[in-house]
XYZ file of C-alpha atoms in Angstrom:
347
model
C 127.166 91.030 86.867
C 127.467 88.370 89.324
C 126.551 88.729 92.793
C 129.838 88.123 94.415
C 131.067 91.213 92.339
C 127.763 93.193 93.255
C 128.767 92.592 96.896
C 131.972 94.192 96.025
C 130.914 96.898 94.612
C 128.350 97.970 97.594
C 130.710 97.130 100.001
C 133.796 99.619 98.426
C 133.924 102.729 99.606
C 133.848 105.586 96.789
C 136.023 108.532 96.781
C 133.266 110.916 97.707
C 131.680 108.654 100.296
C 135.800 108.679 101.857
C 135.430 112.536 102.056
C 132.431 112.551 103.671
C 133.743 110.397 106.372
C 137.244 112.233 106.585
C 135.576 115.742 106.638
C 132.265 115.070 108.542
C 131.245 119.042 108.741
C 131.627 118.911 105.011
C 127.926 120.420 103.434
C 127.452 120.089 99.659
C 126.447 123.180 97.843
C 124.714 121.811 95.382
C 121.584 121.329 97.662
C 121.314 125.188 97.834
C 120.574 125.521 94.113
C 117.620 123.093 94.634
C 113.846 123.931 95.039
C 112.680 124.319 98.432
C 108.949 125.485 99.927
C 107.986 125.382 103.499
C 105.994 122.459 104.713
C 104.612 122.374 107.876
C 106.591 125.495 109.021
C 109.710 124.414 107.961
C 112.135 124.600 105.102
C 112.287 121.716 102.904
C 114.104 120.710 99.690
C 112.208 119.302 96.865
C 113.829 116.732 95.251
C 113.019 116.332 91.126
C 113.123 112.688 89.499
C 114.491 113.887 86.167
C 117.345 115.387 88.622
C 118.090 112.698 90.736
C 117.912 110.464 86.789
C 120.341 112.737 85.304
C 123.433 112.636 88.497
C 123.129 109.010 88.548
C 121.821 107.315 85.697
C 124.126 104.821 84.837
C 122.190 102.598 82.682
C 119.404 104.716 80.754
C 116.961 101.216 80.703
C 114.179 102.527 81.874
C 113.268 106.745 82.089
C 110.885 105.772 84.930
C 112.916 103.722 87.478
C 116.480 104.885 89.145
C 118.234 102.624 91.472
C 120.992 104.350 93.397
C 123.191 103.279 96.552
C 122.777 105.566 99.201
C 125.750 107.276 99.986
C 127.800 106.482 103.691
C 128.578 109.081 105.431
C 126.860 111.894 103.267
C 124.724 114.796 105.265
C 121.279 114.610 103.097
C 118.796 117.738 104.131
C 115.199 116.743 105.123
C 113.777 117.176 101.520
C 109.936 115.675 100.186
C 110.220 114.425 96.164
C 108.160 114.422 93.156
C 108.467 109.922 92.703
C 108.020 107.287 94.943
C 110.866 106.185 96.601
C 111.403 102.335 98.679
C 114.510 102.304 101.059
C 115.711 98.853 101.530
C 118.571 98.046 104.675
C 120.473 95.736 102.454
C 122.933 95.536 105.124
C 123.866 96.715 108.806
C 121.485 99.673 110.205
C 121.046 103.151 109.277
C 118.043 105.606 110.723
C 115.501 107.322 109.062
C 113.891 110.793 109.939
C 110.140 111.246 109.200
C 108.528 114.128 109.722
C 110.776 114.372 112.359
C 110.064 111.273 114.070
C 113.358 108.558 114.420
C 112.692 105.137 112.930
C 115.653 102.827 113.365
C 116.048 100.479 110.673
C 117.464 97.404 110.199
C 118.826 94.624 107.469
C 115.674 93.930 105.618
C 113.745 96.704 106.588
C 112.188 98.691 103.710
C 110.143 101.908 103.994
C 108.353 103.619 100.957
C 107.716 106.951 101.139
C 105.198 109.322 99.236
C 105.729 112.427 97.409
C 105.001 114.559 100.067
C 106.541 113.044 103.136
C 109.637 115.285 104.798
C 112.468 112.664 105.791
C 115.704 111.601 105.102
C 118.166 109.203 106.181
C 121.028 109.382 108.327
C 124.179 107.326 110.619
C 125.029 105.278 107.283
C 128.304 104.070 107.719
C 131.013 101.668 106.473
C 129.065 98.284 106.912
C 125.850 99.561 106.136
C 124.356 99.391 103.147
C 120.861 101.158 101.554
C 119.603 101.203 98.470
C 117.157 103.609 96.892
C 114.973 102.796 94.522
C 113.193 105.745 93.115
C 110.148 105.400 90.959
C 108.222 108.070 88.877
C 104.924 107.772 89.052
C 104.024 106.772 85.397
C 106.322 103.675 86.285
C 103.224 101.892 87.874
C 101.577 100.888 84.547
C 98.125 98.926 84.348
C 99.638 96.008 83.263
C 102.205 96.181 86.410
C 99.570 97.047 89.145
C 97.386 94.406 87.835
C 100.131 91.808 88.717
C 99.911 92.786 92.255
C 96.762 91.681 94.766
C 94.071 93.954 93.670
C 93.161 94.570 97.321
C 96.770 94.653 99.133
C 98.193 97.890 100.870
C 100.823 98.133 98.468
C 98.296 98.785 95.673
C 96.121 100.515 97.307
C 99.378 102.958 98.529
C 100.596 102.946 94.948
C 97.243 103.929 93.553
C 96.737 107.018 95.986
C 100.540 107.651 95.691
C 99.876 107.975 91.697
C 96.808 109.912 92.540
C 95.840 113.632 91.534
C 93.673 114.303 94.404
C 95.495 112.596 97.337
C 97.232 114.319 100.141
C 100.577 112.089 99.350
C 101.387 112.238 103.188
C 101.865 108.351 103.396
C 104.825 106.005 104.101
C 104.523 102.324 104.405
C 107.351 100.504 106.757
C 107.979 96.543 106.534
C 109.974 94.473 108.822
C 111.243 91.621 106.529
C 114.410 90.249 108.488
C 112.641 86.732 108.464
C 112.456 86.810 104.693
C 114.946 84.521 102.831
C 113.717 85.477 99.494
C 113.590 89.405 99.750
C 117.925 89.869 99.603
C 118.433 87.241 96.723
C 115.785 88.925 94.690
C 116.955 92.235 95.259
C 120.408 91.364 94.380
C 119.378 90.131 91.107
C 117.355 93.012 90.800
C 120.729 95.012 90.686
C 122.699 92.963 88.676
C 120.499 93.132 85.866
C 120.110 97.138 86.645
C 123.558 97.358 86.629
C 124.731 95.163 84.021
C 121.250 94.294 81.443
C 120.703 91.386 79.850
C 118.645 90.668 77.070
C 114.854 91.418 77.961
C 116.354 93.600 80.900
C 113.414 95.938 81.573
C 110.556 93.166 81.262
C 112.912 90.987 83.983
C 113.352 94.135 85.968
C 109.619 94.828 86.431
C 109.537 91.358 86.851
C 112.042 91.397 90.285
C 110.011 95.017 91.089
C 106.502 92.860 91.075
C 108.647 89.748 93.385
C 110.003 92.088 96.135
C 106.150 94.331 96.815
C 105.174 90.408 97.035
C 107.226 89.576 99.281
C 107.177 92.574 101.363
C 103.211 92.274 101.454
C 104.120 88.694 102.877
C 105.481 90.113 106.042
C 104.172 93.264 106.454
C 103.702 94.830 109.447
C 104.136 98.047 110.549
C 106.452 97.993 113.477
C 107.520 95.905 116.457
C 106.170 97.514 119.546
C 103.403 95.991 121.497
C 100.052 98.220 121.691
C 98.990 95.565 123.378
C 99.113 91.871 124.155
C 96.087 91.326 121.947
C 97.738 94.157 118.899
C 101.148 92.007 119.555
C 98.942 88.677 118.176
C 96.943 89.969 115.749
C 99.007 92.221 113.433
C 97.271 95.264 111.530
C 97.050 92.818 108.235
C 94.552 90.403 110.012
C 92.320 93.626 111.069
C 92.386 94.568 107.362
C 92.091 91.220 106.266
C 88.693 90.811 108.334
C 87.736 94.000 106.765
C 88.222 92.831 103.057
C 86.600 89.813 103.863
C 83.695 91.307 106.048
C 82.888 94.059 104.214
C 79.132 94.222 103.431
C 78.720 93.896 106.905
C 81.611 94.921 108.638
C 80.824 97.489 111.300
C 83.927 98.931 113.981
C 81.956 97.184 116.835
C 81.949 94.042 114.822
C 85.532 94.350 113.962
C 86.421 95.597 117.834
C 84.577 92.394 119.249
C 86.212 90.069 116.831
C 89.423 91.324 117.866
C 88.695 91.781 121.771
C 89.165 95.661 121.374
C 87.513 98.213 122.592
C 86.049 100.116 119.469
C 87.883 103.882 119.936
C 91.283 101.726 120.609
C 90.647 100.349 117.269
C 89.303 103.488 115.466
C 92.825 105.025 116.815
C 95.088 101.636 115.955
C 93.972 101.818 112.275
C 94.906 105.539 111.650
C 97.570 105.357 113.102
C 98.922 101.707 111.350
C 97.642 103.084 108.324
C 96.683 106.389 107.871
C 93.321 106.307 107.202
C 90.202 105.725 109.557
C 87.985 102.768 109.523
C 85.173 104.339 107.566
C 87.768 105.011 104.821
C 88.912 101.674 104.520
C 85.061 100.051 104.888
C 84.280 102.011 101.871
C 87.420 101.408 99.235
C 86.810 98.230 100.237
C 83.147 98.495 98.863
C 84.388 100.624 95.779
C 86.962 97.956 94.746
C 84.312 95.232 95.028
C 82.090 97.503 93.198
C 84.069 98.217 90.542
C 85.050 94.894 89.900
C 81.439 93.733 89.678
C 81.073 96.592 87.189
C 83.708 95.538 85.109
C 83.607 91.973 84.829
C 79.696 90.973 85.587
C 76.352 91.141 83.857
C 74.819 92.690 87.629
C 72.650 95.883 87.029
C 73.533 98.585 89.603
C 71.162 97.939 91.978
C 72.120 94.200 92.365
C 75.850 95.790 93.273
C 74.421 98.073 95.110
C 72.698 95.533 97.253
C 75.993 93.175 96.946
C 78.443 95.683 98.788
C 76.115 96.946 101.172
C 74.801 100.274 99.538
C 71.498 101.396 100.144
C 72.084 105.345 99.045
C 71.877 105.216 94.948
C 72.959 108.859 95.052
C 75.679 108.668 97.796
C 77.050 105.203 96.063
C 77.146 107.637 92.605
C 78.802 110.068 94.113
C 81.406 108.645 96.382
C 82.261 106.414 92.768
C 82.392 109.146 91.118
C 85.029 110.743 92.962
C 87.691 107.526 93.037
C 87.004 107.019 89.206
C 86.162 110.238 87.789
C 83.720 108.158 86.006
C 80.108 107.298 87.358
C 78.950 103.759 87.741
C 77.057 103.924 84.342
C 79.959 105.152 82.727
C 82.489 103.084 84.328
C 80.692 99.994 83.213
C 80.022 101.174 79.761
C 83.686 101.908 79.270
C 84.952 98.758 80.678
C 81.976 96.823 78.383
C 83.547 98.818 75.430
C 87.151 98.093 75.616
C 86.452 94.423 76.180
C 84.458 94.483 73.102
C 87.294 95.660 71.280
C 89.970 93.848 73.022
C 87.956 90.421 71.824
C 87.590 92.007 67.829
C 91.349 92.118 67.782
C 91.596 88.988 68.442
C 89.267 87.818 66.254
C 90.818 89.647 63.635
């Protein structure tokens, strides 16, 4: 497919988006024989992957991955899903509802939400364009996470989002309007989708890899001033002194660099990201840890001492928990499949 017929197509308006705009009090049915539950005291639809696969699968390329325009005009109830889904303003503006907060969005915005985050979108009309790109969470292979920074917050979302013991309350938001790279590579993105070419689904996961890069590249989570020192030093540098600061790193330490006052900092982080400081300080230490487990001759207590451990037990534990492996075992498992990864080749 080329581009300029791409363009075309998002740009037509189809039959049923036509109705919706010509009979705005329409409601569709068809959400009534969905699941629902109530999530914080409200009704909520539930939204199934293999559901949302089987209306619009056009191209059955890959079982895990669905890419879908989003439909002008149409009257979508608040619903949560079973995948992870990434919103992207390909053109004009539309608005999104989470958790019943409004969060205007613009070209190039994109917003991935979690399994378990009530939203929806809403006020998409002729010249605006979205498109939804819905993963399932087996889509995130090793091989595919591995290709992305080991330490970014798109990783580390994915990897709680793919999680069996996560909340899955999360959403991420980018602002990538400055980005000349993010459109093209989405559009080529959907013309492949849309129209495969030999090696589709390895160039497919290739594009998905390009556009978390490039959203990582300008993240930041909103455009509102907390401050005049928040407005200079986005939420990525604060994490970035924490991944880089980490043995030490203490909130004071990280308040002073910054010129905050440490509960104004505590409060900035959960709310930017979700999680507090403490949380962050020690995935930080676990990834380091792990790492050093997996690809270094260090005994335990030298990693220990290396990310800033002193509790054997509490370090065991807290492992434990992220890996469902302990530190022993974890290293002996990672020793054992490179072992056997290098006999292949030998062989």
């Amino acid at each position: 497919m080329k581009k300029s017929d791409l363009k075309k197509w998002l740009f037509t308006m189809t039959d049923r988006e036509l109705y919706y705009k010509n009979h705005p009090e329409y409601y569709n049915s068809l959400y009534d024989s969905c699941e629902s539950k109530q999530l914080d005291n409200r009704k909520v639809y539930v939204f199934k992957f293999h559901e949302q696969k089987k209306k619009n699968d056009l191209t059955p390329l890959n079982p895990k991955l669905e890419i879908v325009k989003h439909s002008r005009y149409s009257s979508i109830p608040v619903h949560i899903h079973d995948y992870i889904e990434l919103n992207f303003v390909y053109a004009g503006t539309c608005k999104a509802i989470v958790r019943d907060k409004t969060i205007p969005l613009q070209c190039g915005d994109v917003c991935i939400m979690d399994t378990n985050v009530p939203h929806t979108i809403s006020e998409v009309e002729d010249e605006d364009i979205v498109i939804n790109i819905l993963m399932e969470k087996s889509y995130f292979t090793a091989s595919m996470l591995g290709q992305l920074s080991s330490n970014s917050i798109i990783s580390d979302f994915i990897l709680d989002a793919i999680s069996h013991d996560r909340l899955h309350n999360r959403f991420l938001l980018f602002h990538c309007q400055d980005s000349e790279k993010l459109i093209p590579i989405v559009e080529e993105l959907l013309c492949e989708f849309y129209e495969p070419s030999f090696c589709a689904r390895d160039i497919i996961n290739a594009y998905m890899v390009l556009i978390f890069a490039e959203m990582l590249r300008h993240f930041q989570t909103d455009n509102s001033k907390d401050s005049t020192a928040a407005h200079r030093n986005s939420i990525l540098d604060i994490l970035k002194f924490i991944e880089e600061n980490y043995q030490n790193c203490t909130l004071q330490k990280t308040a002073t660099a910054f010129n905050f006052h440490p509960n104004y900092l505590s409060r900035l982080i959960r709310k930017k990201n979700g999680k507090s400081f403490k949380q962050l300080l020690q995935e930080q230490k676990l990834n380091k840890a792990s790492s050093l487990l997996a690809n270094t001759s260090m005994t335990i207590a030298e990693i220990l001492q290396e990310v800033g451990y002193q509790n054997h037990g509490f370090f065991n534990k807290i492992f434990k928990e992220r890996y469902g492996l302990s530190p022993k075992e974890y290293q002996l498992k990672m020793n054992n499949t490179k072992s056997i990864s290098q006999l292949n080749k030998q062989i």
